[in-house]
Coordinates of C-alpha atoms in Angstrom, one line a residue:
Chain A
M1 CA 48.8 25.0 50.9
V2 CA 52.2 26.3 49.7
F3 CA 52.5 28.0 53.1
L4 CA 53.2 24.7 54.8
T5 CA 56.6 24.1 56.2
P6 CA 58.4 20.8 55.3
T7 CA 57.7 19.4 58.7
E8 CA 54.0 20.2 58.3
W9 CA 54.0 18.5 54.9
E10 CA 55.6 15.5 56.5
I11 CA 53.0 15.3 59.2
L12 CA 50.2 15.8 56.8
A13 CA 51.5 13.2 54.3
L14 CA 52.1 10.7 57.2
S15 CA 48.5 11.2 58.5
V16 CA 47.0 10.7 55.1
K17 CA 49.2 7.7 54.5
V18 CA 48.3 6.1 57.8
S19 CA 44.6 6.7 57.3
L20 CA 44.6 5.4 53.7
L21 CA 46.3 2.2 54.7
S22 CA 43.9 1.7 57.6
V23 CA 40.9 2.0 55.2
V24 CA 42.5 -0.3 52.6
I25 CA 43.1 -3.1 55.1
T26 CA 39.7 -2.8 56.8
L27 CA 37.4 -2.3 53.8
P28 CA 37.2 -5.9 52.5
V29 CA 36.6 -7.2 56.1
A30 CA 34.0 -4.5 56.8
V31 CA 32.1 -5.2 53.6
G32 CA 32.0 -8.9 54.4
I33 CA 30.9 -8.4 58.0
A34 CA 28.3 -5.8 56.9
A35 CA 26.8 -8.2 54.3
L36 CA 26.8 -11.0 56.9
L37 CA 25.0 -8.8 59.5
A38 CA 22.6 -7.4 57.0
R39 CA 21.6 -10.5 55.1
V40 CA 22.3 -13.6 57.2
D41 CA 20.8 -14.8 60.5
F42 CA 23.2 -17.0 62.4
F43 CA 23.9 -18.1 66.0
G44 CA 25.8 -15.5 68.0
K45 CA 24.9 -12.7 65.6
S46 CA 24.3 -10.2 68.4
V47 CA 27.7 -11.1 69.9
V48 CA 29.4 -10.3 66.6
D49 CA 27.4 -7.1 66.3
A50 CA 28.5 -6.1 69.8
L51 CA 32.2 -6.9 69.1
V52 CA 32.1 -4.8 65.9
H53 CA 30.8 -1.8 67.8
L54 CA 33.2 -2.2 70.7
P55 CA 35.8 0.3 69.4
L56 CA 33.1 2.9 69.3
V57 CA 32.4 2.7 73.0
L58 CA 35.7 1.6 74.5
P59 CA 38.3 4.2 75.6
P60 CA 40.8 4.3 72.7
V61 CA 43.6 3.8 75.1
V62 CA 42.2 0.4 75.9
I63 CA 42.4 -0.6 72.2
G64 CA 46.0 0.8 72.1
Y65 CA 46.9 -1.1 75.2
F66 CA 45.6 -4.4 73.9
L67 CA 47.2 -3.9 70.6
L68 CA 50.6 -3.3 72.3
L69 CA 50.1 -6.5 74.4
L70 CA 49.1 -8.6 71.4
L71 CA 51.0 -7.1 68.5
G72 CA 54.1 -5.7 70.3
R73 CA 57.4 -7.5 69.7
Q74 CA 56.8 -9.4 72.9
G75 CA 53.1 -10.0 72.3
P76 CA 51.9 -13.5 71.2
I77 CA 50.8 -12.3 67.7
G78 CA 53.6 -9.7 67.3
A79 CA 56.3 -12.2 68.1
L80 CA 54.9 -14.8 65.6
L81 CA 54.6 -12.1 62.8
D82 CA 58.2 -11.0 63.5
Q83 CA 59.6 -14.6 63.6
Y84 CA 57.9 -16.1 60.6
L85 CA 57.1 -13.2 58.3
G86 CA 59.6 -10.6 59.5
I87 CA 56.7 -8.1 60.0
V88 CA 57.1 -5.7 62.9
V89 CA 54.3 -3.1 63.4
A90 CA 55.2 -1.9 66.9
F91 CA 56.5 1.7 66.7
R92 CA 55.9 1.7 62.9
W93 CA 53.4 3.7 60.8
T94 CA 51.8 0.4 59.8
G95 CA 51.0 -0.1 63.5
A96 CA 49.4 3.3 63.6
A97 CA 47.3 2.3 60.5
I98 CA 46.1 -0.8 62.4
A99 CA 45.1 1.3 65.4
C100 CA 43.2 3.7 63.1
G101 CA 41.6 0.9 61.2
I102 CA 40.2 -0.7 64.3
M103 CA 38.9 2.6 65.6
G104 CA 37.2 3.4 62.3
F105 CA 35.9 -0.2 61.7
P106 CA 32.5 0.2 63.4
L107 CA 31.8 3.4 61.5
M108 CA 32.6 1.6 58.2
V109 CA 30.5 -1.5 59.0
R110 CA 27.5 0.6 60.2
A111 CA 27.4 2.7 57.0
I112 CA 27.7 -0.3 54.7
R113 CA 25.3 -2.4 56.6
L114 CA 22.6 0.3 56.6
S115 CA 23.1 0.7 52.9
I116 CA 22.8 -3.1 52.2
E117 CA 19.7 -3.3 54.4
S118 CA 18.0 -0.7 52.3
I119 CA 18.4 -2.7 49.1
D120 CA 15.3 -4.5 48.0
A121 CA 16.1 -8.2 48.8
G122 CA 13.7 -9.1 46.0
L123 CA 16.4 -8.0 43.5
E124 CA 18.9 -10.4 44.9
A125 CA 16.3 -13.2 45.0
A126 CA 15.3 -12.5 41.4
A127 CA 18.9 -12.7 40.2
R128 CA 19.3 -16.0 42.1
T129 CA 16.3 -17.6 40.5
L130 CA 17.7 -16.5 37.1
G131 CA 20.8 -18.6 37.9
A132 CA 23.3 -16.1 39.2
S133 CA 25.7 -17.5 41.8
R134 CA 25.8 -16.0 45.3
L135 CA 29.2 -14.4 44.5
R136 CA 27.8 -12.9 41.3
V137 CA 24.8 -11.5 43.1
F138 CA 27.1 -10.0 45.6
F139 CA 29.4 -8.3 43.1
T140 CA 26.8 -7.3 40.5
I141 CA 23.8 -6.3 42.6
M142 CA 24.6 -5.9 46.3
L143 CA 27.9 -4.0 46.1
P144 CA 26.9 -1.5 43.3
L145 CA 23.6 -0.7 45.1
A146 CA 25.4 -0.4 48.4
L147 CA 28.0 2.0 46.9
P148 CA 26.8 5.1 48.7
G149 CA 27.1 3.3 52.0
V150 CA 30.6 2.0 51.1
I151 CA 31.7 5.5 50.2
T152 CA 30.3 7.0 53.4
G153 CA 31.9 4.2 55.4
V154 CA 35.3 4.7 53.8
L155 CA 35.3 8.4 54.3
L156 CA 34.0 8.3 57.9
S157 CA 36.6 5.7 58.8
F158 CA 39.3 7.8 56.9
A159 CA 38.3 10.9 58.9
R160 CA 38.2 8.9 62.1
G161 CA 41.7 7.7 61.3
L162 CA 43.0 11.3 60.8
G163 CA 41.7 12.1 64.3
E164 CA 42.9 9.0 66.1
F165 CA 45.0 9.8 69.1
G166 CA 44.6 7.5 72.2
A167 CA 45.1 4.1 70.6
T168 CA 47.9 5.4 68.4
I169 CA 50.1 7.0 71.1
T170 CA 49.6 4.0 73.4
F171 CA 50.5 1.4 70.7
V172 CA 53.1 3.0 68.5
S173 CA 54.2 6.0 70.6
N174 CA 54.9 9.4 69.2
I175 CA 57.8 9.2 66.7
P176 CA 58.4 12.1 64.3
G177 CA 58.2 11.0 60.7
E178 CA 57.0 7.5 61.7
T179 CA 54.0 7.6 63.9
R180 CA 53.6 11.3 64.8
T181 CA 50.3 12.0 63.0
L182 CA 48.4 15.3 63.0
P183 CA 46.7 14.9 66.4
L184 CA 50.0 13.6 68.0
A185 CA 51.9 16.5 66.5
I186 CA 49.3 19.0 67.9
Y187 CA 49.5 17.4 71.3
S188 CA 53.3 17.6 71.2
Q189 CA 53.2 21.3 70.3
T190 CA 50.9 21.9 73.3
Q191 CA 53.6 20.4 75.5
I192 CA 56.5 22.7 74.6
P193 CA 57.0 26.3 75.5
N194 CA 55.7 28.7 72.9
G195 CA 54.2 25.9 70.9
D196 CA 50.8 27.5 70.7
A197 CA 51.2 29.1 67.3
E198 CA 52.3 25.8 65.7
A199 CA 49.6 23.9 67.5
M200 CA 47.1 26.4 66.0
R201 CA 48.5 26.0 62.5
L202 CA 48.3 22.2 62.7
S203 CA 44.8 22.4 64.1
I204 CA 43.7 24.5 61.1
I205 CA 45.2 21.9 58.8
A206 CA 43.2 19.3 60.7
I207 CA 40.0 21.3 60.3
V208 CA 40.6 21.8 56.6
L209 CA 41.4 18.2 56.0
S210 CA 38.2 17.0 57.9
V211 CA 36.0 19.4 56.0
L212 CA 37.5 18.2 52.7
A213 CA 36.8 14.6 53.6
L214 CA 33.2 15.3 54.5
L215 CA 32.6 17.4 51.4
T216 CA 34.1 14.7 49.2
S217 CA 31.9 12.1 50.9
E218 CA 28.8 14.3 50.2
M219 CA 29.7 14.7 46.6
L220 CA 30.6 11.1 45.9
V221 CA 27.4 9.8 47.6
R222 CA 25.2 12.1 45.6
R223 CA 26.9 11.1 42.4
A224 CA 26.5 7.4 43.3
Q225 CA 22.9 7.8 44.1
R226 CA 22.2 9.7 40.9
R227 CA 23.9 6.9 38.9
S228 CA 22.0 4.1 40.6
Q229 CA 18.7 6.0 40.1
G230 CA 19.6 6.5 36.5
R231 CA 20.0 2.8 36.2
D232 CA 16.6 2.1 37.7
A233 CA 14.8 4.4 35.3
Chain B
M1 CA -3.0 14.8 89.4
C2 CA -0.5 16.8 87.5
P3 CA 0.6 15.3 84.2
G4 CA 4.3 15.3 85.1
G5 CA 3.6 13.3 88.3
K6 CA 5.5 10.3 87.3
L7 CA 8.6 12.2 86.1
W8 CA 8.7 14.2 89.3
S9 CA 8.5 11.1 91.5
A10 CA 11.3 9.5 89.5
L11 CA 13.4 12.7 89.9
Y12 CA 12.7 12.7 93.7
R13 CA 13.7 9.1 94.0
F14 CA 16.9 9.8 92.0
A15 CA 17.7 12.8 94.1
A16 CA 17.2 10.8 97.3
A17 CA 19.4 8.0 96.1
A18 CA 22.1 10.5 95.0
T19 CA 22.0 12.2 98.5
V20 CA 22.3 8.9 100.3
L21 CA 25.3 7.8 98.1
T22 CA 27.0 11.2 98.6
L23 CA 26.6 10.9 102.4
L24 CA 27.9 7.4 102.3
S25 CA 31.0 8.5 100.4
L26 CA 31.6 11.3 102.8
H27 CA 31.4 8.9 105.7
T28 CA 35.1 7.8 105.2
V29 CA 37.3 10.6 106.4
V30 CA 36.4 14.3 106.3
Y31 CA 39.3 16.6 106.0
A32 CA 39.3 20.2 106.9
Q33 CA 41.0 21.4 103.7
N34 CA 42.0 20.2 100.3
V35 CA 45.3 20.8 98.5
S36 CA 46.0 20.0 94.9
V37 CA 49.5 19.1 94.0
F38 CA 50.8 18.9 90.4
A39 CA 53.9 16.8 90.5
A40 CA 56.4 15.3 88.1
V41 CA 55.4 11.7 87.4
S42 CA 58.8 10.4 88.5
L43 CA 57.7 11.3 92.1
N44 CA 54.6 9.1 92.0
E45 CA 55.4 6.4 94.5
A46 CA 57.6 8.5 96.8
L47 CA 55.2 11.4 97.0
D48 CA 52.2 9.1 97.5
E49 CA 54.0 7.5 100.5
A50 CA 55.0 10.8 102.0
L51 CA 51.5 12.2 101.7
V52 CA 50.1 9.4 103.8
L53 CA 52.3 10.7 106.7
F54 CA 51.1 14.2 106.1
E55 CA 47.3 14.0 105.5
R56 CA 45.9 12.6 108.8
P57 CA 48.0 14.6 111.3
A58 CA 47.6 17.9 109.3
N59 CA 43.9 17.1 108.6
I60 CA 44.5 18.1 105.0
R61 CA 43.5 16.0 102.0
V62 CA 46.1 16.2 99.3
V63 CA 45.0 15.4 95.7
P64 CA 48.1 14.7 93.7
S65 CA 48.1 14.8 89.9
Y66 CA 51.0 13.2 88.2
A67 CA 52.2 13.9 84.6
A68 CA 55.2 15.2 82.7
S69 CA 56.3 18.5 84.2
S70 CA 55.8 20.0 80.8
A71 CA 52.2 18.9 80.6
L72 CA 51.6 20.2 84.2
A73 CA 53.2 23.5 83.6
R74 CA 51.1 24.1 80.5
Q75 CA 48.0 23.1 82.4
I76 CA 48.8 25.6 85.2
Q77 CA 49.5 28.2 82.6
S78 CA 45.9 27.6 81.3
G79 CA 44.5 28.1 84.8
A80 CA 44.4 24.6 86.2
P81 CA 43.5 24.8 89.9
A82 CA 46.8 23.6 91.3
D83 CA 48.0 24.8 94.7
V84 CA 51.6 23.3 94.7
F85 CA 53.8 22.5 91.6
I86 CA 56.8 20.2 91.8
S87 CA 58.7 20.1 88.6
A88 CA 61.5 17.7 87.5
D89 CA 63.6 20.5 86.1
T90 CA 64.2 24.2 86.7
E91 CA 63.2 25.2 83.2
W92 CA 59.5 24.5 83.6
M93 CA 59.5 26.2 87.0
D94 CA 61.2 29.2 85.5
Y95 CA 58.7 29.2 82.7
L96 CA 55.9 29.6 85.2
A97 CA 58.0 32.1 87.3
E98 CA 58.5 34.3 84.2
R99 CA 54.7 34.4 83.7
K100 CA 54.3 35.3 87.4
L101 CA 52.2 32.1 88.0
I102 CA 54.2 30.8 90.9
D103 CA 55.0 32.4 94.2
V104 CA 58.8 32.6 93.9
A105 CA 59.3 33.3 97.6
T106 CA 58.0 29.8 98.3
R107 CA 60.3 28.2 95.7
S108 CA 63.0 25.7 96.8
N109 CA 64.7 22.6 95.5
L110 CA 63.5 19.4 97.2
M111 CA 65.8 16.7 95.7
T112 CA 68.0 15.5 92.9
N113 CA 68.1 12.4 90.8
R114 CA 70.4 10.5 88.4
M115 CA 69.9 9.3 84.8
V116 CA 70.4 5.6 84.0
L117 CA 70.5 3.4 81.0
I118 CA 68.0 0.5 81.5
A119 CA 67.1 -2.7 79.7
P120 CA 64.4 -5.3 80.3
A121 CA 65.2 -7.4 83.4
A122 CA 65.8 -10.5 81.3
S123 CA 68.3 -8.8 79.0
S124 CA 72.0 -9.4 79.5
V125 CA 73.4 -6.3 77.7
Q126 CA 76.4 -4.7 79.3
T127 CA 78.2 -1.5 78.6
E128 CA 80.2 1.2 80.2
I129 CA 79.0 4.7 79.5
R130 CA 81.8 6.8 78.0
P131 CA 82.2 9.2 75.1
G132 CA 81.2 7.6 71.8
F133 CA 80.1 4.3 73.5
G134 CA 78.3 1.9 71.1
L135 CA 74.7 2.7 72.0
S136 CA 73.3 2.4 68.5
Q137 CA 75.0 -1.0 67.9
M138 CA 73.5 -2.2 71.2
L139 CA 70.0 -1.3 70.0
G140 CA 70.2 -3.7 67.1
D141 CA 67.0 -3.1 65.1
G142 CA 65.2 -1.9 68.2
R143 CA 64.6 1.6 69.5
L144 CA 65.8 3.7 72.4
S145 CA 62.9 4.6 74.7
V146 CA 63.1 8.1 76.2
A147 CA 60.7 10.7 77.3
D148 CA 60.0 13.3 74.6
P149 CA 63.4 15.2 74.4
D150 CA 61.7 18.4 73.1
S151 CA 59.7 19.1 76.2
V152 CA 59.7 16.5 79.0
P153 CA 62.6 17.0 81.6
A154 CA 63.7 13.3 81.6
G155 CA 64.0 13.4 77.8
K156 CA 65.9 16.7 77.9
Y157 CA 68.4 15.3 80.4
A158 CA 68.8 12.2 78.3
K159 CA 69.4 14.2 75.2
A160 CA 71.9 16.4 76.9
A161 CA 73.8 13.4 78.2
L162 CA 73.9 11.7 74.8
M163 CA 75.0 14.9 73.2
T164 CA 77.8 15.4 75.7
L165 CA 78.9 11.8 75.0
G166 CA 78.7 12.4 71.3
V167 CA 76.2 9.6 70.5
W168 CA 73.0 11.6 70.1
N169 CA 73.3 11.8 66.3
S170 CA 73.5 8.0 66.0
V171 CA 70.3 7.4 67.9
E172 CA 68.2 10.5 67.2
R173 CA 66.2 8.9 64.5
R174 CA 65.7 5.7 66.5
L175 CA 63.9 7.0 69.6
V176 CA 60.6 6.0 71.0
R177 CA 59.4 9.2 72.6
G178 CA 57.2 8.7 75.6
E179 CA 54.8 11.4 76.7
N180 CA 56.4 11.2 80.1
V181 CA 59.2 9.3 81.7
R182 CA 56.9 6.5 82.9
A183 CA 55.7 5.8 79.4
A184 CA 59.3 5.5 78.4
L185 CA 60.0 3.2 81.3
N186 CA 57.0 1.0 80.4
F187 CA 58.1 0.4 76.8
V188 CA 61.3 -1.1 78.2
A189 CA 59.5 -3.0 81.0
R190 CA 57.3 -4.7 78.4
G191 CA 60.3 -5.6 76.3
E192 CA 59.1 -3.5 73.4
A193 CA 62.3 -1.4 73.5
P194 CA 65.6 -3.1 74.2
L195 CA 67.1 0.0 76.0
G196 CA 65.8 3.2 77.6
I197 CA 67.0 6.2 79.5
V198 CA 65.0 7.1 82.6
Y199 CA 65.7 8.4 86.2
R200 CA 67.3 6.0 88.5
T201 CA 64.3 6.2 90.8
D202 CA 62.0 5.0 87.9
A203 CA 64.3 2.0 87.5
Y204 CA 64.0 1.3 91.2
A205 CA 60.2 1.4 91.0
E206 CA 59.9 -1.1 88.2
K207 CA 61.0 -4.7 88.8
K208 CA 60.8 -5.6 85.1
V209 CA 63.8 -3.4 84.2
R210 CA 67.5 -3.6 85.0
I211 CA 70.0 -0.8 85.3
V212 CA 72.7 -1.3 82.7
A213 CA 74.8 1.8 83.7
T214 CA 74.5 5.2 85.3
F215 CA 75.3 8.5 83.5
A216 CA 77.9 10.6 85.2
P217 CA 76.2 13.8 86.7
D218 CA 78.4 16.1 84.7
T219 CA 77.1 14.8 81.3
H220 CA 73.8 16.6 81.7
P221 CA 72.4 19.7 83.5
P222 CA 71.9 19.1 87.2
I223 CA 68.6 17.3 87.9
V224 CA 66.6 19.2 90.5
Y225 CA 63.1 19.1 91.6
P226 CA 62.0 22.6 92.5
A227 CA 58.7 23.0 94.4
A228 CA 56.6 26.2 94.8
M229 CA 53.1 27.5 95.6
V230 CA 51.0 28.4 92.6
V231 CA 49.8 32.0 92.5
G232 CA 46.2 32.3 93.5
S233 CA 46.2 29.2 95.7
R234 CA 45.0 31.0 98.8
V235 CA 45.1 27.7 100.7
P236 CA 47.3 28.0 103.8
A237 CA 47.5 24.3 103.7
A238 CA 49.7 24.5 100.6
R239 CA 52.3 26.3 102.7
Q240 CA 52.0 23.6 105.3
L241 CA 52.5 20.9 102.7
L242 CA 55.6 22.6 101.3
D243 CA 57.1 22.8 104.8
F244 CA 56.3 19.1 105.3
L245 CA 58.0 18.2 102.0
R246 CA 61.2 19.8 103.3
S247 CA 61.0 18.1 106.6
Q248 CA 63.3 15.3 107.8
R249 CA 60.5 12.7 107.6
A250 CA 59.6 13.5 104.0
R251 CA 63.3 13.4 103.1
A252 CA 63.7 10.0 104.6
I253 CA 60.9 8.7 102.3
F254 CA 62.3 10.3 99.2
E255 CA 65.8 8.9 99.9
K256 CA 64.2 5.4 100.5
H257 CA 62.9 5.6 96.9
G258 CA 66.4 6.6 95.6
F259 CA 66.2 10.4 95.4
I260 CA 68.9 12.5 96.9
A261 CA 67.4 15.1 99.2
V262 CA 68.7 18.6 99.0
R263 CA 69.9 19.9 102.3

């Protein structure tokens, strides 16, 4: 990795930073929604389910376009954020993180939900009859047992964020050092004369990063499973 | 009965439906030939309007593909099936010429354009463009929207002009880089960027922006739109189209949209 140029380091660091923030902001919401969908029946559940999955099937540019309309400086939400909290996300790396978070959200919810559904609901019921509050059951039983799913969800969403292109370029443009993440940098290199070699280098970085994310996910999931099995025994 | 009977009947029905739909879609207008044109996105409205005049009489269907000249040149280099290429600068045409991908005998400049500083229509900013003018102060905490200055012609012209005027360094870190000039235009039209630099023709095409000032032509390399046939496009129609684009009628349309036709 010492062969990377300063610009490549900057791109790599920015990509990781954007993806990390996207995961941090979406994780609590994703866990909540996943638990809701897995354990509670309520009116309009299928609508919520469909909404959660929307980013998976919509063209990313549609997400980016709506984000620009809503969260841009002139957008209804963006203008309020700017006016009252002084937060501007348009053309900022934080905006890129929001775009990545939304694109990775369905992946995160799916993985966590599957994991929660596979927990024996009897365990939670038993804890409840022994007097544990709903909150306590959630933190001491559901969450630890769903950990493999949470890890998978986090890493899938993180990897999705690293690869996010359409929503990002539409919402926050392609600003070096601010919003030019790996895929955007690769795209930019394919647009300039003789940029092929650099595009290839950046592509290899992207491959290495993705493989690392997947391997880490495998390893962490296996460790979490071993731990929860050890506890059962 | 054969076991796959149901599947086959479903397939037949699908094929029949597909055939009917295809025939219906062909029913509109059948042209004798097709020509594919890869054109700089700044030409979008003007070329669309000109092509309407060309297609019926010539009995040739023209399929235009608009993007940044840089993107199009790279696609042609990768073997995209274009018959005619119209670039927004000479560099990308030269790039293909050096690689023997365009027929240089058919190359000629169609028109020229101007660079302008734009703001959202509601904005009241005013300035005069002269060396060292206060561009970065005018931006406030906003960004300057331009096409990518590393590759896209409109961005390269903008960068050249700002360098000539000595203000490039003050705004270099404060750019929004659109993937083509229309992306740069739209960021200003939506009010996301307080200022932008695009072609004058782009500003004419978008009601939601206002021209603040025009850059003097000597601040940047001459803006020209060279057109040429792509090597391997054995379509005689491509030649016919190029002739049309140089005709008086096509020129009149280009000038209507704000281009300056080359005589």
